[in-house]
mmCIF file of C-alpha atoms in Angstrom:
data_model
loop_
_atom_site.group_PDB
_atom_site.id
_atom_site.type_symbol
_atom_site.label_atom_id
_atom_site.label_comp_id
_atom_site.label_asym_id
_atom_site.label_seq_id
_atom_site.Cartn_x
_atom_site.Cartn_y
_atom_site.Cartn_z
ATOM 1 C CA MET A 19 -91.168 -69.275 -112.799
ATOM 2 C CA ALA A 20 -87.773 -70.160 -114.217
ATOM 3 C CA GLU A 21 -86.346 -73.600 -113.698
ATOM 4 C CA THR A 22 -83.688 -74.121 -111.072
ATOM 5 C CA SER A 23 -80.152 -73.410 -112.182
ATOM 6 C CA GLU A 24 -78.115 -76.351 -113.382
ATOM 7 C CA MET A 25 -74.717 -76.521 -114.988
ATOM 8 C CA PRO A 26 -75.072 -78.352 -118.305
ATOM 9 C CA SER A 27 -72.644 -81.117 -119.196
ATOM 10 C CA THR A 28 -70.200 -79.366 -121.519
ATOM 11 C CA GLU A 29 -66.635 -79.497 -122.744
ATOM 12 C CA SER A 30 -64.525 -76.367 -122.436
ATOM 13 C CA LEU A 31 -62.650 -75.255 -125.548
ATOM 14 C CA ARG A 32 -60.027 -72.620 -126.324
ATOM 15 C CA LEU A 33 -60.318 -71.447 -129.926
ATOM 16 C CA ARG A 34 -58.293 -68.872 -131.835
ATOM 17 C CA ALA A 35 -60.307 -66.769 -134.264
ATOM 18 C CA ASN A 36 -60.054 -63.308 -135.814
ATOM 19 C CA GLY A 37 -56.732 -62.667 -134.106
ATOM 20 C CA ILE A 38 -57.758 -63.369 -130.487
ATOM 21 C CA GLU A 39 -58.470 -66.358 -128.251
ATOM 22 C CA PHE A 40 -61.949 -67.395 -127.196
ATOM 23 C CA HIS A 41 -63.304 -69.654 -124.524
ATOM 24 C CA ALA A 42 -66.379 -71.702 -125.430
ATOM 25 C CA ALA A 43 -68.573 -74.365 -123.906
ATOM 26 C CA THR A 44 -69.604 -77.144 -126.275
ATOM 27 C CA ALA A 45 -71.867 -80.185 -126.237
ATOM 28 C CA GLY A 46 -73.527 -82.572 -128.650
ATOM 29 C CA PRO A 47 -72.222 -84.932 -131.345
ATOM 30 C CA PRO A 48 -69.015 -83.630 -132.973
ATOM 31 C CA ASP A 49 -70.405 -84.381 -136.437
ATOM 32 C CA GLY A 50 -73.819 -82.812 -135.801
ATOM 33 C CA PRO A 51 -74.951 -79.588 -137.514
ATOM 34 C CA LEU A 52 -73.139 -76.679 -135.884
ATOM 35 C CA VAL A 53 -75.115 -74.107 -133.902
ATOM 36 C CA LEU A 54 -73.338 -71.149 -132.328
ATOM 37 C CA LEU A 55 -75.126 -69.575 -129.340
ATOM 38 C CA LEU A 56 -74.300 -65.892 -128.830
ATOM 39 C CA HIS A 57 -74.994 -64.349 -125.431
ATOM 40 C CA GLY A 58 -75.716 -60.695 -124.727
ATOM 41 C CA PHE A 59 -74.934 -58.049 -122.120
ATOM 42 C CA PRO A 60 -74.093 -58.587 -119.294
ATOM 43 C CA GLU A 61 -74.018 -62.388 -119.528
ATOM 44 C CA PHE A 62 -71.511 -64.949 -120.830
ATOM 45 C CA TRP A 63 -71.870 -68.455 -122.279
ATOM 46 C CA TYR A 64 -73.646 -69.557 -119.097
ATOM 47 C CA GLY A 65 -76.705 -67.549 -120.149
ATOM 48 C CA TRP A 66 -77.537 -70.454 -122.500
ATOM 49 C CA ARG A 67 -77.249 -73.153 -119.820
ATOM 50 C CA ARG A 68 -80.914 -74.168 -120.133
ATOM 51 C CA GLN A 69 -80.692 -74.454 -123.930
ATOM 52 C CA ILE A 70 -77.400 -76.308 -124.419
ATOM 53 C CA GLY A 71 -78.600 -79.717 -123.244
ATOM 54 C CA PRO A 72 -81.852 -79.859 -125.237
ATOM 55 C CA LEU A 73 -80.150 -78.635 -128.418
ATOM 56 C CA ALA A 74 -77.346 -81.172 -128.024
ATOM 57 C CA ALA A 75 -79.898 -83.928 -127.360
ATOM 58 C CA ALA A 76 -81.527 -83.030 -130.691
ATOM 59 C CA GLY A 77 -78.277 -83.971 -132.455
ATOM 60 C CA LEU A 78 -76.800 -80.504 -132.842
ATOM 61 C CA ARG A 79 -73.176 -79.613 -132.199
ATOM 62 C CA VAL A 80 -73.687 -76.726 -129.796
ATOM 63 C CA VAL A 81 -70.933 -74.167 -129.205
ATOM 64 C CA ALA A 82 -71.572 -71.281 -126.800
ATOM 65 C CA PRO A 83 -68.598 -68.901 -126.766
ATOM 66 C CA ASP A 84 -67.765 -66.160 -124.354
ATOM 67 C CA GLN A 85 -67.848 -63.348 -126.879
ATOM 68 C CA ARG A 86 -64.896 -60.992 -127.115
ATOM 69 C CA GLY A 87 -64.409 -58.988 -123.962
ATOM 70 C CA TYR A 88 -66.421 -61.372 -121.798
ATOM 71 C CA ASN A 89 -65.475 -63.829 -119.056
ATOM 72 C CA LEU A 90 -62.616 -66.107 -120.202
ATOM 73 C CA SER A 91 -62.218 -64.776 -123.762
ATOM 74 C CA ASP A 92 -59.627 -62.155 -124.713
ATOM 75 C CA LYS A 93 -60.378 -58.497 -124.084
ATOM 76 C CA PRO A 94 -58.587 -56.414 -126.723
ATOM 77 C CA PRO A 95 -58.218 -52.741 -125.821
ATOM 78 C CA GLY A 96 -59.925 -49.856 -127.565
ATOM 79 C CA VAL A 97 -63.460 -49.153 -128.726
ATOM 80 C CA ALA A 98 -62.715 -49.952 -132.380
ATOM 81 C CA ALA A 99 -61.974 -53.574 -131.442
ATOM 82 C CA TYR A 100 -65.711 -54.044 -130.781
ATOM 83 C CA ALA A 101 -67.138 -52.788 -134.066
ATOM 84 C CA LEU A 102 -70.099 -54.780 -135.360
ATOM 85 C CA ASP A 103 -68.259 -56.196 -138.376
ATOM 86 C CA THR A 104 -65.468 -57.377 -136.082
ATOM 87 C CA LEU A 105 -67.976 -59.102 -133.812
ATOM 88 C CA ALA A 106 -69.499 -60.844 -136.839
ATOM 89 C CA ASP A 107 -66.053 -61.844 -138.090
ATOM 90 C CA ASP A 108 -65.419 -63.443 -134.689
ATOM 91 C CA VAL A 109 -68.331 -65.800 -135.285
ATOM 92 C CA LEU A 110 -67.170 -66.681 -138.794
ATOM 93 C CA GLY A 111 -63.700 -67.313 -137.401
ATOM 94 C CA LEU A 112 -65.010 -69.549 -134.648
ATOM 95 C CA ALA A 113 -66.901 -71.661 -137.177
ATOM 96 C CA ALA A 114 -63.754 -71.918 -139.312
ATOM 97 C CA ALA A 115 -61.693 -72.907 -136.254
ATOM 98 C CA LEU A 116 -64.210 -75.705 -135.726
ATOM 99 C CA GLY A 117 -63.744 -76.850 -139.319
ATOM 100 C CA ARG A 118 -67.162 -75.682 -140.519
ATOM 101 C CA GLU A 119 -67.990 -73.573 -143.546
ATOM 102 C CA ARG A 120 -71.712 -73.262 -142.813
ATOM 103 C CA PHE A 121 -73.580 -73.106 -139.517
ATOM 104 C CA ALA A 122 -76.715 -71.911 -137.752
ATOM 105 C CA VAL A 123 -76.675 -69.171 -135.155
ATOM 106 C CA ALA A 124 -78.877 -68.122 -132.248
ATOM 107 C CA GLY A 125 -78.400 -64.900 -130.330
ATOM 108 C CA HIS A 126 -79.939 -63.095 -127.380
ATOM 109 C CA ASP A 127 -79.717 -59.338 -126.728
ATOM 110 C CA TRP A 128 -76.351 -58.223 -128.166
ATOM 111 C CA GLY A 129 -75.861 -61.748 -129.490
ATOM 112 C CA ALA A 130 -79.107 -61.251 -131.417
ATOM 113 C CA VAL A 131 -77.749 -58.011 -132.895
ATOM 114 C CA VAL A 132 -74.736 -59.948 -134.176
ATOM 115 C CA ALA A 133 -76.988 -62.747 -135.470
ATOM 116 C CA TRP A 134 -79.171 -60.294 -137.424
ATOM 117 C CA HIS A 135 -76.046 -58.724 -138.921
ATOM 118 C CA LEU A 136 -74.516 -62.074 -139.861
ATOM 119 C CA ALA A 137 -77.731 -63.339 -141.447
ATOM 120 C CA GLY A 138 -77.848 -60.370 -143.786
ATOM 121 C CA ARG A 139 -74.126 -59.972 -144.430
ATOM 122 C CA ASN A 140 -73.035 -63.618 -144.740
ATOM 123 C CA PRO A 141 -75.817 -65.777 -146.217
ATOM 124 C CA ASN A 142 -73.128 -67.955 -147.784
ATOM 125 C CA ARG A 143 -72.028 -69.009 -144.297
ATOM 126 C CA VAL A 144 -75.186 -68.801 -142.185
ATOM 127 C CA GLU A 145 -77.767 -71.559 -142.713
ATOM 128 C CA ARG A 146 -80.412 -69.949 -140.522
ATOM 129 C CA ALA A 147 -80.631 -67.584 -137.573
ATOM 130 C CA ALA A 148 -82.731 -67.364 -134.421
ATOM 131 C CA VAL A 149 -82.911 -64.124 -132.456
ATOM 132 C CA LEU A 150 -84.213 -63.634 -128.917
ATOM 133 C CA ASN A 151 -85.098 -60.149 -127.711
ATOM 134 C CA GLY A 152 -82.541 -58.257 -129.707
ATOM 135 C CA PRO A 153 -83.174 -55.791 -132.557
ATOM 136 C CA HIS A 154 -81.797 -55.636 -136.058
ATOM 137 C CA PRO A 155 -79.106 -52.972 -135.579
ATOM 138 C CA ALA A 156 -80.211 -50.922 -138.596
ATOM 139 C CA THR A 157 -83.757 -50.558 -137.255
ATOM 140 C CA VAL A 158 -83.004 -49.062 -133.849
ATOM 141 C CA ARG A 159 -82.426 -45.409 -134.704
ATOM 142 C CA PRO A 160 -85.326 -45.130 -137.191
ATOM 143 C CA PHE A 161 -87.603 -46.863 -134.685
ATOM 144 C CA MET A 162 -86.594 -44.473 -131.900
ATOM 145 C CA ARG A 163 -87.298 -41.464 -134.121
ATOM 146 C CA ALA A 164 -90.802 -42.802 -134.778
ATOM 147 C CA HIS A 165 -91.346 -44.060 -131.212
ATOM 148 C CA PRO A 166 -89.743 -41.711 -128.651
ATOM 149 C CA SER A 167 -90.674 -44.080 -125.835
ATOM 150 C CA GLN A 168 -87.960 -46.443 -127.078
ATOM 151 C CA MET A 169 -85.418 -43.666 -126.600
ATOM 152 C CA LEU A 170 -86.432 -43.492 -122.947
ATOM 153 C CA ARG A 171 -86.120 -47.267 -122.636
ATOM 154 C CA SER A 172 -82.612 -47.090 -124.100
ATOM 155 C CA TRP A 173 -81.320 -44.367 -121.776
ATOM 156 C CA TYR A 174 -78.552 -46.628 -120.467
ATOM 157 C CA ALA A 175 -77.012 -46.992 -123.942
ATOM 158 C CA ALA A 176 -76.440 -43.227 -124.016
ATOM 159 C CA PHE A 177 -75.031 -43.290 -120.488
ATOM 160 C CA PHE A 178 -72.598 -46.046 -121.462
ATOM 161 C CA GLN A 179 -70.972 -43.706 -124.010
ATOM 162 C CA ALA A 180 -69.339 -41.656 -121.257
ATOM 163 C CA PRO A 181 -65.725 -42.447 -120.343
ATOM 164 C CA ALA A 182 -64.971 -44.094 -116.981
ATOM 165 C CA LEU A 183 -68.200 -43.130 -115.202
ATOM 166 C CA PRO A 184 -70.175 -46.180 -116.401
ATOM 167 C CA GLU A 185 -67.378 -48.489 -115.249
ATOM 168 C CA TRP A 186 -67.408 -46.861 -111.820
ATOM 169 C CA THR A 187 -71.206 -46.959 -111.571
ATOM 170 C CA LEU A 188 -71.602 -50.577 -112.675
ATOM 171 C CA GLY A 189 -68.691 -51.828 -110.588
ATOM 172 C CA ALA A 190 -69.564 -50.009 -107.350
ATOM 173 C CA GLY A 191 -70.762 -52.036 -104.400
ATOM 174 C CA ASP A 192 -69.532 -55.320 -105.857
ATOM 175 C CA PHE A 193 -71.505 -54.744 -109.089
ATOM 176 C CA ALA A 194 -74.674 -53.875 -107.188
ATOM 177 C CA TRP A 195 -76.215 -51.980 -110.126
ATOM 178 C CA LEU A 196 -75.760 -54.875 -112.541
ATOM 179 C CA ARG A 197 -77.041 -57.444 -110.066
ATOM 180 C CA ALA A 198 -80.076 -55.316 -109.232
ATOM 181 C CA SER A 199 -80.783 -54.610 -112.905
ATOM 182 C CA LEU A 200 -80.950 -58.302 -113.720
ATOM 183 C CA ALA A 201 -83.221 -59.021 -110.775
ATOM 184 C CA ARG A 202 -85.552 -56.031 -111.366
ATOM 185 C CA SER A 203 -85.971 -56.531 -115.101
ATOM 186 C CA ALA A 204 -86.739 -60.276 -114.945
ATOM 187 C CA ARG A 205 -89.509 -62.377 -113.478
ATOM 188 C CA PRO A 206 -88.918 -63.452 -109.859
ATOM 189 C CA GLY A 207 -86.532 -66.369 -109.647
ATOM 190 C CA ALA A 208 -85.029 -65.960 -113.109
ATOM 191 C CA PHE A 209 -81.583 -65.179 -111.669
ATOM 192 C CA PRO A 210 -80.917 -67.221 -108.491
ATOM 193 C CA ALA A 211 -78.179 -66.128 -106.119
ATOM 194 C CA ASP A 212 -75.758 -68.759 -107.431
ATOM 195 C CA ASP A 213 -76.176 -67.460 -110.981
ATOM 196 C CA LEU A 214 -75.547 -63.885 -109.854
ATOM 197 C CA ARG A 215 -72.331 -65.027 -108.176
ATOM 198 C CA ARG A 216 -71.194 -66.587 -111.462
ATOM 199 C CA TYR A 217 -71.959 -63.383 -113.327
ATOM 200 C CA ARG A 218 -70.200 -61.319 -110.705
ATOM 201 C CA ASP A 219 -67.053 -63.424 -111.110
ATOM 202 C CA ALA A 220 -67.155 -62.896 -114.885
ATOM 203 C CA TRP A 221 -67.645 -59.117 -114.546
ATOM 204 C CA ALA A 222 -64.740 -58.895 -112.099
ATOM 205 C CA ARG A 223 -62.173 -60.304 -114.525
ATOM 206 C CA PRO A 224 -59.522 -57.701 -115.431
ATOM 207 C CA GLY A 225 -60.670 -55.510 -118.305
ATOM 208 C CA ALA A 226 -64.063 -57.187 -118.633
ATOM 209 C CA LEU A 227 -66.322 -54.289 -117.643
ATOM 210 C CA THR A 228 -64.725 -51.814 -120.050
ATOM 211 C CA ALA A 229 -64.738 -54.392 -122.841
ATOM 212 C CA MET A 230 -68.427 -55.136 -122.264
ATOM 213 C CA LEU A 231 -69.287 -51.433 -122.388
ATOM 214 C CA ASN A 232 -67.184 -50.966 -125.516
ATOM 215 C CA TRP A 233 -69.782 -52.970 -127.458
ATOM 216 C CA TYR A 234 -72.190 -50.069 -126.898
ATOM 217 C CA ARG A 235 -69.570 -47.424 -127.551
ATOM 218 C CA ALA A 236 -68.475 -49.039 -130.804
ATOM 219 C CA LEU A 237 -72.024 -49.301 -132.161
ATOM 220 C CA ALA A 238 -72.467 -45.550 -131.672
ATOM 221 C CA ARG A 239 -69.219 -44.843 -133.567
ATOM 222 C CA HIS A 240 -69.102 -47.730 -136.053
ATOM 223 C CA GLY A 241 -72.759 -48.509 -136.643
ATOM 224 C CA PRO A 242 -74.404 -50.726 -139.271
ATOM 225 C CA PRO A 243 -74.827 -49.590 -142.889
ATOM 226 C CA PRO A 244 -77.885 -47.322 -143.334
ATOM 227 C CA ARG A 245 -79.219 -49.632 -146.044
ATOM 228 C CA PRO A 246 -78.619 -53.173 -144.830
ATOM 229 C CA PRO A 247 -78.956 -56.111 -147.220
ATOM 230 C CA ARG A 248 -82.166 -58.111 -147.129
ATOM 231 C CA ILE A 249 -82.011 -61.261 -145.057
ATOM 232 C CA ARG A 250 -82.653 -64.212 -147.338
ATOM 233 C CA VAL A 251 -81.884 -67.078 -144.964
ATOM 234 C CA PRO A 252 -84.628 -68.461 -142.679
ATOM 235 C CA LEU A 253 -84.875 -66.384 -139.521
ATOM 236 C CA ARG A 254 -86.999 -66.955 -136.408
ATOM 237 C CA VAL A 255 -87.639 -64.335 -133.736
ATOM 238 C CA VAL A 256 -88.605 -65.396 -130.208
ATOM 239 C CA TRP A 257 -89.670 -62.363 -128.184
ATOM 240 C CA GLY A 258 -90.686 -61.792 -124.583
ATOM 241 C CA ASP A 259 -93.270 -59.026 -124.846
ATOM 242 C CA ARG A 260 -92.736 -57.673 -121.324
ATOM 243 C CA ASP A 261 -89.217 -56.566 -122.186
ATOM 244 C CA PRO A 262 -88.552 -53.348 -120.224
ATOM 245 C CA PHE A 263 -85.719 -52.360 -122.571
ATOM 246 C CA LEU A 264 -87.020 -53.095 -126.076
ATOM 247 C CA ASP A 265 -90.403 -52.376 -127.658
ATOM 248 C CA ARG A 266 -92.097 -55.324 -129.335
ATOM 249 C CA GLY A 267 -92.474 -53.155 -132.446
ATOM 250 C CA LEU A 268 -88.787 -53.793 -133.129
ATOM 251 C CA VAL A 269 -89.750 -57.352 -134.100
ATOM 252 C CA GLU A 270 -91.827 -56.227 -137.057
ATOM 253 C CA ALA A 271 -89.197 -53.637 -137.996
ATOM 254 C CA GLY A 272 -86.629 -56.421 -138.291
ATOM 255 C CA LEU A 273 -88.933 -58.851 -140.068
ATOM 256 C CA ALA A 274 -89.586 -56.214 -142.729
ATOM 257 C CA LEU A 275 -85.991 -56.820 -143.844
ATOM 258 C CA CYS A 276 -86.473 -60.602 -144.125
ATOM 259 C CA ASP A 277 -87.615 -62.788 -147.005
ATOM 260 C CA ARG A 278 -88.245 -65.804 -144.764
ATOM 261 C CA GLY A 279 -88.793 -64.417 -141.292
ATOM 262 C CA GLU A 280 -91.276 -65.411 -138.597
ATOM 263 C CA ALA A 281 -91.948 -64.326 -135.035
ATOM 264 C CA PHE A 282 -93.191 -66.017 -131.873
ATOM 265 C CA HIS A 283 -94.293 -63.693 -129.089
ATOM 266 C CA LEU A 284 -94.247 -64.909 -125.485
ATOM 267 C CA PRO A 285 -96.622 -62.437 -123.827
ATOM 268 C CA GLU A 286 -95.658 -63.121 -120.201
ATOM 269 C CA ALA A 287 -91.874 -63.215 -120.673
ATOM 270 C CA THR A 288 -89.467 -60.307 -120.267
ATOM 271 C CA HIS A 289 -86.150 -59.563 -121.947
ATOM 272 C CA TRP A 290 -84.710 -62.689 -120.304
ATOM 273 C CA VAL A 291 -86.990 -65.018 -122.215
ATOM 274 C CA GLN A 292 -84.671 -68.049 -122.369
ATOM 275 C CA HIS A 293 -84.327 -68.013 -118.572
ATOM 276 C CA GLU A 294 -88.004 -67.531 -117.798
ATOM 277 C CA GLU A 295 -89.639 -69.868 -120.316
ATOM 278 C CA PRO A 296 -86.914 -72.378 -121.166
ATOM 279 C CA ASP A 297 -89.226 -75.203 -122.211
ATOM 280 C CA ARG A 298 -91.098 -73.086 -124.766
ATOM 281 C CA VAL A 299 -87.914 -71.451 -126.019
ATOM 282 C CA ASN A 300 -86.167 -74.804 -126.320
ATOM 283 C CA ARG A 301 -89.008 -76.269 -128.369
ATOM 284 C CA LEU A 302 -88.955 -73.301 -130.721
ATOM 285 C CA LEU A 303 -85.167 -73.433 -131.089
ATOM 286 C CA VAL A 304 -84.907 -77.199 -131.576
ATOM 287 C CA GLU A 305 -87.735 -77.212 -134.118
ATOM 288 C CA PHE A 306 -86.076 -74.431 -136.099
ATOM 289 C CA LEU A 307 -82.357 -75.059 -135.713
ATOM 290 C CA ALA A 308 -82.472 -78.827 -136.110
ATOM 291 C CA ALA A 309 -83.831 -78.219 -139.619
ATOM 292 C CA ALA A 310 -80.409 -76.838 -140.618
ATOM 293 C CA THR A 311 -78.478 -79.027 -143.011
ATOM 294 C CA PRO A 312 -75.278 -80.603 -141.663
ATOM 295 C CA GLY A 313 -72.269 -78.306 -141.763
ATOM 296 C CA SER A 314 -69.616 -79.050 -144.332
#
């Protein structure tokens, strides 16, 4: 059972990076090693609420942005504005806006996709990366060809490519589909009613739903390089094995691209691992991310 929902003690920041403005929640000592927490679909910074406090208490400077298109951050128009390299450049820009050259990163779902990409593309900036239930973007299509069941699990990603219809479907009935999807795909109690109200408010912001879907549309049109660079920085995967969306085999597919990768499987957790098993996830993240050297 997930812990009860609590708002962590954070400071709200507005940061300009990569040509747009971001909202972020931050906590921890200003001079501590920087860790950027990247949420996935359909969450926002609040998806890390159970991790922010423990990471800050470990001496880390924790910054959890609303990624582009989400909640209080800017929502630039057009699919091309959500290409994977642009999403990675957002993270580099946020670190620079915070006065840091090097940093650690943790990502869940789409945030994990960005973290994988950053770890391989920018080892000069990324100290280490932790990924929670999100695949290396270059492994998804080859894995689906070898494992057709993953294609069935990913049906929604194909549906999201259509114009307008996904927005109508997800927004109908006061976002009933999104609310039900979170509840059905997680362990009971992982998303209390108050949390769902917070998510609903974020989804209802003008332009948010299209921007969120454009992440999927952009990956289909502006995907990762077919031969990604090897990941040479330390990387830790934390994976809920009862994920209804992603096969656990994607973990090993990603680790095959790593020089210093390791995985921790949580057999009873679903895709929403940081909500369902926060204590275990927090221990794994603090142990790993607190080993990062102080940012310069």
